[in-house]
């Protein structure tokens, strides 16, 4: 919390710290703090009218109290009203004074959720009030906010009320806009948010779809759209060198390939080439499911830049992936006499220096590398085009560092995790998007098998042998267990030893995160060349590795992995012709989410559909990896459920920017996204 706001709200430092855990760091954060739900203490619900599932306030006399010990220690009180209707109050945890508060004969009020209990209607852990002391009912419904330990609801409500007293809730949006959208004014929406009048029931409010709630959702989505449209506009104002090319190099590479591009690949390449020939920096996201062939599109685009006389670079999030890209690009580009280099942190100092010198002198025209490419001392003669593979793995600020390595370089981001449409619209509206929505011909969908790892291991091992006897290769992947890298390594090593012992006639490799980069690369190279039949690996191979002859993927502890990770891994097979298999080994017991994830991956092969269901399961924050991408999360809107509002906000934002309603835009962004430059990096 900033000091000025602390002072206004009369908040001590310890309290400010608690608030910051809730991401409440300014007065306006508090004003825009969304309650989880509401409780209705504005009227007493007669005990004869109680409905299961609803939360309500009831009043009656305690007629019995007892301590029960089965199934565990609990305090149970029975309260009754004048007509003999009864409700049981049940407490599993309680302070000793509760027994006095619930003394037989007392008239009390209880606020809680009505449930169907074993003995009849009951409330578990209801809030209790002495009816004689609290005879006045509340005038507004009571918000219940998300909170942290040591910060109770009453305190939070007091802080919110204080904040409300200290701000001007003037509207940021013009009246005619609001009336055309049938949305209420901001001040009444905020007042309803924190202190809703009893015209609505708690369950109406909890639906979060009343006009006042929609107003806040709209405001928030509008701010998001505005900020991204502005970022896009700002980019349009910048000039970049247009990269004109004749297409000669592109044609040459195309003629060397053993396949021809799919129509989707051609369309995406054309979109990128058009961008490159413009005088504004390109900022394009190339989306495509695993195996859709993004790499070749990126390579062809890079050729356009190189032919135009500029250098180009590709950066990948892992050493192995960068290595793989390098060897692919080297085969393609060497044949065209284009000098290409590799740069990663694992190179010897001298080698690194050589690459840097060659980039600065312009001797090298294309470089593939890891994070090492972002370093300040990596300078180019004339960098014109950058490809960022697996863009979501890099932070925005990292990506932006590239911008300054040339004259507003053109950027192509590639994403292997398909981003559902709503999310793309909501969070990536500042990017242009090309989608490869077609797989290369002749691919047979991968068959997925779910197997209990304790019961079916032998069977799977025999399956590995059979695949290999057929001349194919297999992956056996052990997942990253975040709590314990050592355990992961142990699983991988044990699997490796076990397979090597069971099948002494096969050559099996092991690759894991603890190995030196050069060792990893050597093993990978053996697998790529086919001299290894099987590769046991920790999830270092997760992204991008391409070995078309591998047709079996066994995944250990699949229940611990996320959907996009599973989809990525499965995408490592099914790249050549022939039937490929993916065996998901799981260990019981399975959590509900794990079951759901396994069901989704088993039933679906389309990455976009998997991503959509993943988004539903996890919500946008986790889906995007909020921390990495720096994307601000939505407080009110739900990007899937509120698609209508998102579309409206998108339209309105376009109009506002087009008509240069700068005053409105500034005011609105100031309120909703005061820190927008932090995540946009503008
Ligand atoms: P991803 O989109 O997952 O990065 P890759 O670029 O690694 O996919 O491509 C996957 C595989 O498909 C590679 O072996 C690549 O050479 C091959 N490929 C790419 N485009 C085509 C195509 N049009 N026809 C056949 N194979 C293709
Ligand atoms: Mg790839």
XYZ file of C-alpha atoms and ligand atoms in Angstrom:
710
model
C 0.000 0.000 0.000
C 1.448 3.337 -0.904
C 2.099 5.620 2.077
C -0.391 8.311 1.060
C -3.233 5.812 0.802
C -2.195 4.202 4.099
C -2.493 7.569 5.736
C -5.864 8.301 4.198
C -7.182 4.957 5.351
C -5.364 5.140 8.711
C -3.788 1.758 8.115
C -0.735 0.544 10.021
C 2.184 -1.107 8.247
C 1.305 -4.594 9.495
C -2.202 -4.208 8.129
C -0.859 -2.845 4.835
C 1.286 -5.968 4.544
C -1.732 -8.196 4.976
C -3.622 -6.213 2.377
C -0.781 -6.489 -0.081
C -1.034 -10.260 0.186
C -4.473 -9.782 -1.312
C -2.931 -7.559 -4.009
C -4.564 -4.548 -2.423
C -1.903 -1.911 -2.749
C -3.851 1.282 -3.292
C -7.085 2.984 -2.377
C -8.539 2.086 -5.745
C -7.526 -1.553 -5.418
C -9.741 -1.618 -2.351
C -12.607 0.160 -4.089
C -12.436 -2.391 -6.895
C -12.096 -5.371 -4.588
C -14.705 -7.938 -5.551
C -16.554 -9.870 -2.826
C -16.595 -13.629 -3.105
C -20.249 -13.784 -2.194
C -22.975 -12.113 -0.161
C -24.942 -12.948 2.939
C -28.349 -11.597 3.715
C -28.794 -10.299 7.238
C -31.433 -7.782 6.254
C -34.332 -9.988 7.239
C -35.112 -13.084 9.189
C -36.229 -16.081 7.175
C -39.017 -17.999 8.897
C -37.844 -21.497 9.754
C -40.810 -22.891 7.888
C -39.503 -21.350 4.616
C -35.927 -22.577 4.622
C -34.547 -23.882 1.376
C -31.615 -26.293 1.206
C -28.474 -24.643 -0.110
C -29.476 -21.080 0.660
C -27.721 -18.965 3.232
C -30.035 -17.110 5.549
C -30.609 -15.569 8.916
C -32.928 -17.401 11.280
C -34.153 -16.670 14.790
C -35.340 -19.022 17.505
C -34.815 -20.422 20.973
C -32.163 -22.942 21.867
C -33.999 -25.881 23.348
C -31.212 -28.378 23.625
C -27.426 -28.461 23.524
C -25.103 -31.431 23.632
C -21.560 -32.528 22.910
C -21.424 -35.464 20.520
C -18.372 -37.622 20.046
C -19.202 -39.537 16.922
C -17.913 -39.482 14.275
C -15.826 -36.823 16.001
C -16.159 -34.334 18.797
C -18.769 -31.726 18.003
C -21.170 -29.330 19.608
C -24.771 -29.632 18.468
C -27.606 -27.315 19.443
C -31.244 -27.543 18.465
C -33.157 -24.313 17.999
C -36.878 -23.969 17.477
C -39.294 -21.226 16.561
C -42.746 -20.581 18.009
C -44.458 -22.985 15.599
C -42.156 -25.861 16.442
C -39.935 -25.836 13.325
C -36.415 -26.854 14.271
C -32.882 -26.424 12.954
C -29.730 -28.102 14.254
C -26.556 -26.042 14.604
C -23.381 -28.068 14.340
C -19.805 -27.051 15.250
C -16.734 -29.177 14.724
C -14.356 -26.449 15.883
C -15.367 -23.923 18.477
C -14.188 -21.757 21.322
C -15.420 -22.751 24.806
C -17.591 -19.641 25.116
C -19.800 -20.913 22.315
C -21.425 -23.278 24.799
C -22.557 -20.268 26.817
C -23.766 -18.454 23.728
C -25.847 -21.468 22.842
C -27.180 -22.017 26.364
C -30.566 -23.698 26.465
C -33.391 -21.164 26.657
C -31.568 -18.355 24.891
C -33.120 -16.637 21.898
C -30.497 -16.376 19.184
C -30.009 -15.607 15.534
C -27.962 -17.852 13.300
C -26.581 -16.974 9.898
C -25.462 -19.850 7.716
C -26.144 -22.182 4.859
C -29.130 -24.472 5.190
C -28.280 -28.136 4.714
C -30.116 -31.402 4.892
C -28.531 -33.158 7.869
C -28.973 -36.644 9.223
C -31.464 -35.531 11.900
C -33.152 -32.830 9.815
C -32.412 -29.311 8.625
C -29.092 -28.029 9.899
C -26.426 -25.355 9.636
C -22.726 -26.138 9.994
C -20.631 -23.447 11.681
C -23.289 -20.732 11.484
C -22.506 -17.288 12.798
C -24.375 -16.725 16.089
C -25.840 -13.524 17.476
C -27.670 -12.932 20.721
C -31.134 -11.846 19.538
C -31.726 -9.625 22.546
C -28.583 -7.608 21.805
C -28.745 -7.441 18.021
C -32.372 -6.707 17.435
C -31.632 -4.336 14.547
C -31.338 -5.979 11.175
C -28.804 -4.819 8.578
C -29.977 -2.424 5.923
C -27.805 -3.821 3.176
C -26.566 -7.271 2.300
C -23.219 -8.279 3.666
C -20.297 -8.842 1.304
C -17.862 -11.632 2.116
C -14.418 -10.847 0.712
C -11.513 -13.134 -0.045
C -9.117 -12.709 2.845
C -5.948 -13.943 4.516
C -5.186 -15.150 8.024
C -5.299 -12.363 10.584
C -7.623 -10.166 8.577
C -11.262 -10.701 9.410
C -14.327 -9.753 7.423
C -15.376 -6.990 9.790
C -12.005 -5.270 9.436
C -12.005 -5.644 5.685
C -15.500 -4.189 5.474
C -14.419 -1.265 7.617
C -11.449 -0.593 5.349
C -13.625 -0.756 2.250
C -16.138 1.643 3.793
C -13.364 4.041 4.710
C -11.979 3.856 1.181
C -15.422 4.597 -0.227
C -15.588 7.732 1.922
C -12.336 8.961 0.461
C -12.738 8.701 -3.279
C -14.700 10.436 -5.916
C -16.754 7.788 -7.648
C -17.327 9.935 -10.708
C -17.966 8.116 -13.930
C -15.230 7.567 -16.476
C -17.613 6.729 -19.299
C -20.016 9.028 -21.166
C -23.693 8.761 -20.288
C -24.855 8.045 -23.822
C -22.566 5.041 -24.014
C -23.896 3.688 -20.733
C -27.505 4.170 -21.694
C -26.983 2.513 -25.065
C -25.467 -0.476 -23.286
C -28.123 -0.345 -20.563
C -25.492 -0.202 -17.871
C -25.829 1.693 -14.584
C -23.534 4.541 -13.535
C -20.247 3.724 -11.845
C -21.002 5.176 -8.413
C -24.172 3.168 -7.915
C -22.486 0.044 -9.286
C -19.679 0.333 -6.743
C -22.099 1.051 -3.923
C -24.136 -1.990 -4.868
C -20.952 -4.034 -5.014
C -19.967 -3.334 -1.436
C -23.381 -2.734 0.131
C -26.197 -4.135 -1.988
C -29.698 -3.021 -1.044
C -32.222 -5.777 -0.227
C -34.055 -5.440 -3.517
C -31.862 -8.370 -4.575
C -31.538 -11.694 -2.808
C -28.162 -13.090 -1.870
C -28.485 -15.777 -4.513
C -29.262 -13.187 -7.229
C -26.150 -11.344 -6.177
C -24.040 -14.450 -6.046
C -24.782 -15.081 -9.697
C -22.675 -12.008 -10.454
C -24.752 -11.118 -13.431
C -26.900 -8.247 -12.152
C -26.572 -4.961 -14.079
C -24.235 -3.413 -11.520
C -21.918 -6.378 -11.734
C -22.023 -6.327 -15.499
C -21.082 -2.672 -15.412
C -17.923 -3.457 -13.472
C -17.079 -6.382 -15.704
C -17.546 -4.185 -18.731
C -15.329 -1.450 -17.309
C -12.617 -3.922 -16.588
C -12.749 -5.559 -20.009
C -12.866 -2.163 -21.663
C -9.720 -1.115 -19.820
C -7.992 -4.288 -20.907
C -8.997 -3.797 -24.525
C -8.102 -0.112 -24.496
C -4.683 -0.708 -23.094
C -3.887 -3.311 -25.701
C -5.252 -1.259 -28.558
C -3.135 1.655 -27.396
C -0.076 -0.550 -27.277
C -0.815 -1.620 -30.800
C -1.269 1.992 -31.872
C 1.956 2.999 -30.250
C 3.674 0.299 -32.225
C 2.034 1.504 -35.402
C 3.542 4.903 -34.747
C 7.020 3.430 -34.643
C 8.903 2.933 -37.837
C 10.847 -0.144 -38.743
C 12.865 -1.004 -41.792
C 10.733 -2.800 -44.346
C 12.317 -6.079 -45.411
C 11.843 -6.427 -49.151
C 12.766 -9.689 -50.769
C 12.403 -11.364 -54.143
C 11.488 -14.801 -52.841
C 14.531 -16.444 -54.402
C 15.920 -17.923 -51.184
C 12.464 -18.990 -50.082
C 11.917 -20.851 -53.345
C 15.311 -22.482 -53.088
C 14.603 -23.852 -49.628
C 11.129 -24.959 -50.647
C 12.565 -26.926 -53.540
C 14.905 -28.766 -51.149
C 12.169 -29.921 -48.796
C 10.765 -33.414 -49.011
C 7.262 -32.045 -48.533
C 5.246 -29.102 -49.748
C 3.664 -26.573 -47.418
C 0.081 -26.990 -46.314
C -2.314 -24.249 -47.351
C -2.431 -23.066 -43.765
C 1.361 -22.758 -43.674
C 1.325 -20.825 -46.977
C -1.330 -18.465 -45.656
C 0.605 -17.792 -42.438
C 3.873 -17.259 -44.309
C 2.187 -14.771 -46.609
C 0.783 -12.870 -43.621
C 4.210 -12.677 -42.046
C 5.867 -11.582 -45.276
C 3.322 -8.807 -45.729
C 4.070 -7.588 -42.210
C 7.807 -7.685 -42.859
C 7.466 -5.486 -45.909
C 5.682 -2.787 -43.898
C 7.321 0.193 -42.274
C 6.047 -0.721 -38.788
C 7.513 -3.337 -36.525
C 5.733 -6.658 -36.830
C 4.345 -8.143 -33.641
C 2.783 -11.382 -34.709
C 1.901 -14.572 -32.898
C 2.131 -17.738 -34.957
C -0.186 -20.286 -33.428
C -0.479 -23.883 -34.391
C -1.038 -27.183 -32.708
C 1.941 -29.376 -31.884
C 3.366 -30.776 -35.091
C 1.544 -28.364 -37.385
C 4.875 -27.202 -38.801
C 5.617 -23.804 -37.316
C 9.382 -24.158 -37.603
C 9.589 -24.248 -41.378
C 7.286 -21.237 -41.629
C 9.588 -19.333 -39.291
C 12.631 -20.427 -41.309
C 11.106 -19.250 -44.567
C 10.189 -15.927 -42.989
C 13.749 -15.566 -41.739
C 14.987 -16.090 -45.278
C 12.981 -13.091 -46.401
C 14.790 -10.971 -43.829
C 18.172 -12.407 -44.724
C 17.636 -11.874 -48.415
C 16.692 -8.282 -47.690
C 20.172 -7.896 -46.211
C 19.370 -8.213 -42.519
C 20.338 -10.587 -39.766
C 17.767 -12.773 -38.097
C 17.673 -14.625 -34.783
C 15.697 -17.386 -33.138
C 15.467 -17.873 -29.409
C 14.148 -20.953 -27.641
C 13.467 -21.485 -23.925
C 15.622 -24.574 -23.423
C 19.089 -25.623 -24.436
C 17.859 -28.855 -26.030
C 15.234 -27.132 -28.078
C 17.699 -24.482 -29.215
C 20.132 -27.243 -30.210
C 17.439 -28.995 -32.193
C 16.427 -25.841 -33.965
C 20.033 -25.108 -34.687
C 20.702 -28.445 -36.331
C 17.537 -28.118 -38.420
C 18.242 -24.567 -39.502
C 21.854 -25.469 -40.170
C 20.842 -28.198 -42.637
C 18.453 -25.858 -44.379
C 20.624 -22.729 -44.384
C 24.025 -24.312 -45.057
C 22.663 -25.581 -48.337
C 21.851 -21.958 -49.169
C 25.293 -20.743 -48.060
C 23.901 -18.691 -45.202
C 26.346 -18.481 -42.281
C 24.568 -19.536 -39.101
C 25.699 -19.734 -35.465
C 24.615 -21.093 -32.109
C 24.784 -19.203 -28.831
C 23.980 -20.480 -25.360
C 25.245 -20.037 -21.849
C 26.900 -23.437 -21.955
C 29.413 -22.498 -24.668
C 33.007 -21.899 -23.635
C 33.863 -18.274 -23.091
C 36.039 -18.172 -26.170
C 33.384 -19.741 -28.385
C 30.803 -17.289 -27.102
C 33.086 -14.396 -27.855
C 33.606 -15.671 -31.384
C 29.853 -15.817 -32.024
C 29.380 -12.336 -30.577
C 32.167 -10.971 -32.757
C 30.652 -12.569 -35.834
C 27.224 -11.175 -35.059
C 28.578 -7.685 -34.600
C 30.701 -7.819 -37.743
C 27.797 -9.247 -39.695
C 29.667 -12.388 -40.717
C 26.915 -14.530 -39.214
C 23.475 -13.891 -40.739
C 21.352 -16.154 -38.571
C 21.738 -17.138 -34.946
C 19.871 -19.678 -32.839
C 20.154 -19.437 -29.085
C 18.742 -19.562 -25.612
C 18.231 -16.743 -23.094
C 21.882 -15.977 -23.748
C 20.771 -14.018 -26.811
C 19.007 -11.497 -24.578
C 22.228 -10.449 -22.864
C 23.181 -6.808 -23.290
C 26.590 -7.631 -24.759
C 25.073 -9.565 -27.661
C 25.084 -6.988 -30.443
C 24.257 -7.255 -34.104
C 25.423 -5.565 -37.266
C 21.848 -5.129 -38.476
C 19.255 -7.305 -36.788
C 15.947 -7.093 -38.636
C 13.889 -10.060 -37.526
C 13.523 -12.112 -34.369
C 11.663 -15.365 -33.788
C 10.697 -16.225 -30.217
C 9.745 -19.879 -29.917
C 7.397 -20.916 -27.105
C 6.773 -17.280 -26.395
C 4.802 -17.868 -23.204
C 7.979 -19.144 -21.559
C 9.595 -15.746 -21.845
C 8.588 -12.664 -19.936
C 7.391 -9.632 -21.850
C 10.322 -7.573 -20.690
C 12.790 -10.159 -21.973
C 11.182 -10.109 -25.370
C 11.256 -6.362 -25.472
C 14.978 -6.319 -24.954
C 15.262 -7.583 -28.485
C 13.553 -4.510 -29.797
C 16.617 -2.480 -28.991
C 19.099 -4.845 -30.545
C 18.155 -3.488 -33.928
C 16.048 -0.692 -35.293
C 12.620 -1.760 -33.960
C 13.076 -5.313 -35.109
C 10.165 -7.307 -36.436
C 9.063 -10.008 -34.012
C 7.446 -13.354 -34.605
C 6.265 -15.191 -31.526
C 5.464 -18.878 -31.766
C 3.253 -20.663 -29.317
C 2.933 -24.399 -28.979
C 0.149 -24.068 -26.440
C -2.892 -23.201 -28.469
C -4.637 -20.211 -26.987
C -8.436 -20.411 -27.016
C -10.184 -17.698 -28.990
C -11.682 -15.858 -26.023
C -8.358 -15.733 -24.295
C -6.575 -14.531 -27.414
C -9.162 -11.806 -27.770
C -8.879 -10.836 -24.132
C -5.194 -11.029 -23.501
C -3.400 -10.901 -26.824
C -5.366 -8.179 -28.556
C -2.136 -6.240 -29.000
C -0.727 -8.951 -31.236
C -1.614 -9.950 -34.750
C -2.281 -13.643 -34.902
C -1.690 -16.216 -37.627
C -3.053 -19.684 -37.057
C -1.853 -22.854 -38.771
C -5.174 -24.605 -38.554
C -4.322 -27.668 -40.595
C -1.990 -30.583 -40.021
C 0.393 -31.851 -42.708
C -1.208 -34.622 -44.725
C -0.628 -38.284 -43.984
C -0.515 -38.021 -40.225
C -2.348 -40.768 -38.377
C -3.745 -39.538 -35.072
C -1.830 -40.841 -32.060
C -3.616 -43.590 -30.112
C -3.774 -42.786 -26.421
C -3.805 -45.488 -23.733
C -4.427 -45.031 -20.013
C -2.703 -47.631 -17.840
C -2.267 -48.187 -14.144
C 1.490 -48.143 -13.743
C 1.576 -50.664 -10.916
C -0.470 -53.297 -12.711
C 0.520 -52.862 -16.337
C 4.213 -52.038 -16.359
C 5.385 -55.378 -17.807
C 2.900 -55.184 -20.603
C 4.109 -51.697 -21.524
C 7.734 -52.774 -21.474
C 6.912 -55.551 -23.932
C 5.134 -52.976 -26.061
C 8.311 -50.897 -26.136
C 10.252 -53.923 -27.359
C 7.720 -54.646 -30.088
C 7.803 -51.057 -31.393
C 11.579 -51.198 -31.515
C 11.605 -54.571 -33.273
C 9.457 -52.888 -35.918
C 12.313 -50.454 -36.474
C 10.743 -47.577 -34.569
C 11.931 -45.617 -31.540
C 10.346 -44.871 -28.199
C 10.384 -42.163 -25.539
C 9.872 -42.934 -21.859
C 9.287 -39.744 -19.952
C 9.396 -39.179 -16.201
C 7.759 -35.965 -15.081
C 9.171 -32.993 -13.339
C 8.236 -33.283 -9.723
C 8.596 -29.764 -8.524
C 9.064 -30.549 -4.874
C 11.824 -32.953 -5.627
C 14.206 -32.884 -8.510
C 16.098 -35.716 -6.855
C 13.015 -37.944 -6.917
C 12.425 -37.208 -10.563
C 15.979 -38.118 -11.364
C 15.596 -41.321 -9.363
C 12.499 -42.334 -11.323
C 14.281 -41.654 -14.601
C 17.451 -43.469 -13.584
C 15.523 -46.474 -12.273
C 13.451 -46.712 -15.407
C 16.602 -46.492 -17.484
C 18.306 -49.257 -15.500
C 15.259 -51.462 -15.506
C 14.741 -51.159 -19.253
C 18.440 -51.697 -19.943
C 18.403 -54.862 -17.824
C 15.168 -56.211 -19.285
C 16.293 -55.567 -22.848
C 20.076 -55.928 -22.965
C 19.896 -56.223 -26.753
C 18.492 -52.683 -27.125
C 20.420 -49.485 -26.885
C 18.741 -47.115 -24.502
C 19.738 -43.572 -23.642
C 19.106 -41.376 -20.626
C 18.794 -37.614 -20.638
C 17.970 -35.448 -17.646
C 18.265 -31.918 -16.351
C 21.303 -32.565 -14.196
C 23.475 -33.458 -17.188
C 25.787 -30.945 -18.829
C 24.370 -29.323 -21.927
C 26.923 -30.955 -24.169
C 26.163 -34.418 -22.748
C 22.446 -33.871 -23.221
C 22.971 -32.725 -26.772
C 25.133 -35.782 -27.519
C 22.466 -38.196 -26.265
C 19.734 -36.347 -28.153
C 21.851 -36.494 -31.279
C 22.189 -40.275 -30.917
C 18.433 -40.555 -30.606
C 17.818 -38.283 -33.584
C 20.254 -40.271 -35.723
C 18.551 -43.522 -34.708
C 21.481 -45.143 -32.945
C 19.460 -45.198 -29.720
C 16.282 -47.295 -29.761
C 14.713 -45.707 -26.766
C 15.220 -42.549 -24.785
C 14.417 -42.266 -21.100
C 14.052 -38.619 -20.237
C 12.881 -36.190 -17.641
C 10.598 -33.597 -19.144
C 13.517 -31.766 -20.724
C 12.197 -33.026 -24.030
C 8.823 -31.439 -23.439
C 8.912 -28.845 -26.144
C 9.724 -28.967 -29.775
C 11.934 -32.033 -30.132
C 11.354 -33.600 -33.513
C 12.188 -37.247 -34.250
C 9.727 -38.547 -36.851
C 10.789 -42.191 -36.430
C 9.732 -42.197 -32.772
C 6.243 -43.679 -32.585
C 5.807 -44.484 -28.904
C 5.631 -42.109 -25.985
C 5.310 -43.541 -22.504
C 4.578 -40.980 -19.815
C 5.210 -41.902 -16.216
C 3.000 -40.273 -13.529
C 0.785 -38.700 -16.135
C -1.606 -37.779 -13.324
C 0.833 -35.160 -12.088
C 1.146 -33.330 -15.360
C -0.759 -30.422 -16.750
C -2.833 -30.756 -19.879
C -0.668 -28.658 -22.115
C 2.405 -30.565 -20.998
C 0.711 -33.888 -21.767
C -0.451 -32.624 -25.114
C 3.037 -31.362 -25.914
C 4.620 -34.646 -24.986
C 2.115 -36.660 -26.950
C 2.847 -34.374 -29.892
C 6.418 -35.677 -29.965
C 5.110 -38.817 -31.664
C 2.869 -39.160 -34.689
C 5.200 -37.009 -36.748
C 6.143 -39.500 -39.433
C 3.837 -41.967 -41.134
C 2.607 -45.058 -39.311
C 0.523 -45.538 -36.204
C 1.893 -43.874 -33.086
C 0.955 -44.558 -29.483
C 1.004 -42.586 -26.296
C 0.772 -44.534 -23.042
C -0.225 -42.531 -19.996
C 0.853 -44.356 -16.854
C -0.904 -43.249 -13.721
C -0.638 -44.125 -10.066
C -3.659 -44.259 -7.792
C -5.234 -42.583 -5.927
C -6.255 -39.940 -8.438
C -7.564 -36.542 -7.404
C -10.711 -35.270 -9.120
C -8.742 -32.771 -11.181
C -6.243 -35.421 -12.199
C -9.091 -37.686 -13.323
C -10.601 -34.838 -15.285
C -7.283 -34.005 -16.953
C -6.689 -37.621 -17.940
C -10.206 -37.839 -19.322
C -9.702 -34.707 -21.430
C -6.371 -35.807 -22.871
C -7.711 -39.305 -23.543
C -10.794 -38.069 -25.379
C -9.273 -35.208 -27.372
C -6.502 -34.826 -29.896
C -7.141 -31.254 -31.024
C -4.891 -28.889 -29.112
C -7.329 -25.995 -29.298
C -10.104 -28.067 -27.767
C -7.773 -29.322 -25.044
C -6.699 -25.769 -24.348
C -10.317 -24.647 -24.130
C -11.153 -27.323 -21.581
C -7.929 -26.631 -19.731
C -8.923 -22.985 -19.495
C -12.257 -23.990 -18.013
C -10.570 -26.243 -15.512
C -7.956 -23.751 -14.390
C -9.026 -20.251 -15.274
C -6.971 -17.755 -17.271
C -4.469 -16.908 -14.561
C -3.020 -20.340 -14.250
C -3.544 -21.148 -17.882
C -1.379 -18.277 -19.039
C 1.050 -18.577 -16.197
C 0.208 -15.095 -14.941
C 3.531 -14.668 -13.260
C 5.505 -15.336 -16.387
C 3.439 -13.428 -18.833
C 2.793 -10.570 -16.430
C -0.807 -10.542 -17.547
C -3.055 -8.755 -15.071
C -5.907 -10.938 -14.021
C -9.495 -9.998 -14.309
C -11.196 -9.265 -11.012
C -14.793 -9.301 -12.170
C -15.136 -10.703 -15.649
C -14.895 -14.334 -16.588
C -13.437 -14.524 -20.040
C -15.416 -17.601 -21.016
C -18.769 -16.727 -19.485
C -18.714 -13.043 -20.327
C -17.877 -13.379 -23.990
C -20.738 -11.012 -24.922
C -19.304 -8.277 -22.726
C -15.831 -8.971 -24.051
C -17.051 -8.502 -27.606
C -18.864 -5.299 -26.690
C -15.807 -3.981 -24.865
C -13.663 -4.790 -27.866
C -15.998 -2.883 -30.171
C -16.246 0.124 -27.836
C -12.489 0.244 -27.364
C -12.012 0.310 -31.125
C -14.417 3.204 -31.452
C -12.871 5.175 -28.616
C -9.393 4.791 -30.035
C -10.557 5.566 -33.539
C -12.411 8.698 -32.467
C -9.501 9.684 -30.267
C -11.575 10.042 -27.130
C -8.312 10.480 -25.319
C -9.688 12.104 -22.214
C -12.129 9.278 -21.600
C -9.483 6.669 -22.365
C -6.931 8.182 -20.020
C -9.432 8.550 -17.209
C -10.688 5.029 -17.608
C -7.236 3.459 -17.747
C -6.074 5.535 -14.820
C -8.828 4.021 -12.742
C -8.630 0.415 -13.884
C -5.050 -0.135 -14.981
C -2.846 2.490 -13.381
C 0.186 0.232 -13.830
C -0.466 -0.818 -17.364
C 3.066 -0.149 -18.552
C 4.339 -2.757 -16.112
C 2.790 -5.621 -17.990
C 2.702 -4.186 -21.471
C 6.288 -3.122 -21.210
C 5.589 0.014 -23.225
P 5.642 -27.523 -34.424
O 4.565 -26.720 -35.054
O 5.134 -28.374 -33.306
O 6.837 -26.704 -34.033
P 7.464 -28.653 -36.321
O 7.747 -27.382 -36.982
O 8.494 -29.209 -35.418
O 6.091 -28.572 -35.538
O 7.060 -29.695 -37.440
C 6.752 -31.016 -37.133
C 7.234 -31.958 -38.217
O 6.448 -31.828 -39.387
C 8.644 -31.714 -38.665
O 9.270 -32.951 -38.837
C 8.512 -30.991 -39.973
O 9.616 -31.189 -40.811
C 7.260 -31.627 -40.539
N 6.491 -30.779 -41.460
C 6.330 -29.451 -41.399
N 5.530 -29.018 -42.388
C 5.171 -30.113 -43.097
C 4.340 -30.330 -44.257
N 3.738 -29.331 -44.881
N 4.203 -31.598 -44.708
C 4.815 -32.620 -44.078
N 5.605 -32.489 -42.995
C 5.787 -31.252 -42.499
Mg 8.009 -26.312 -32.377
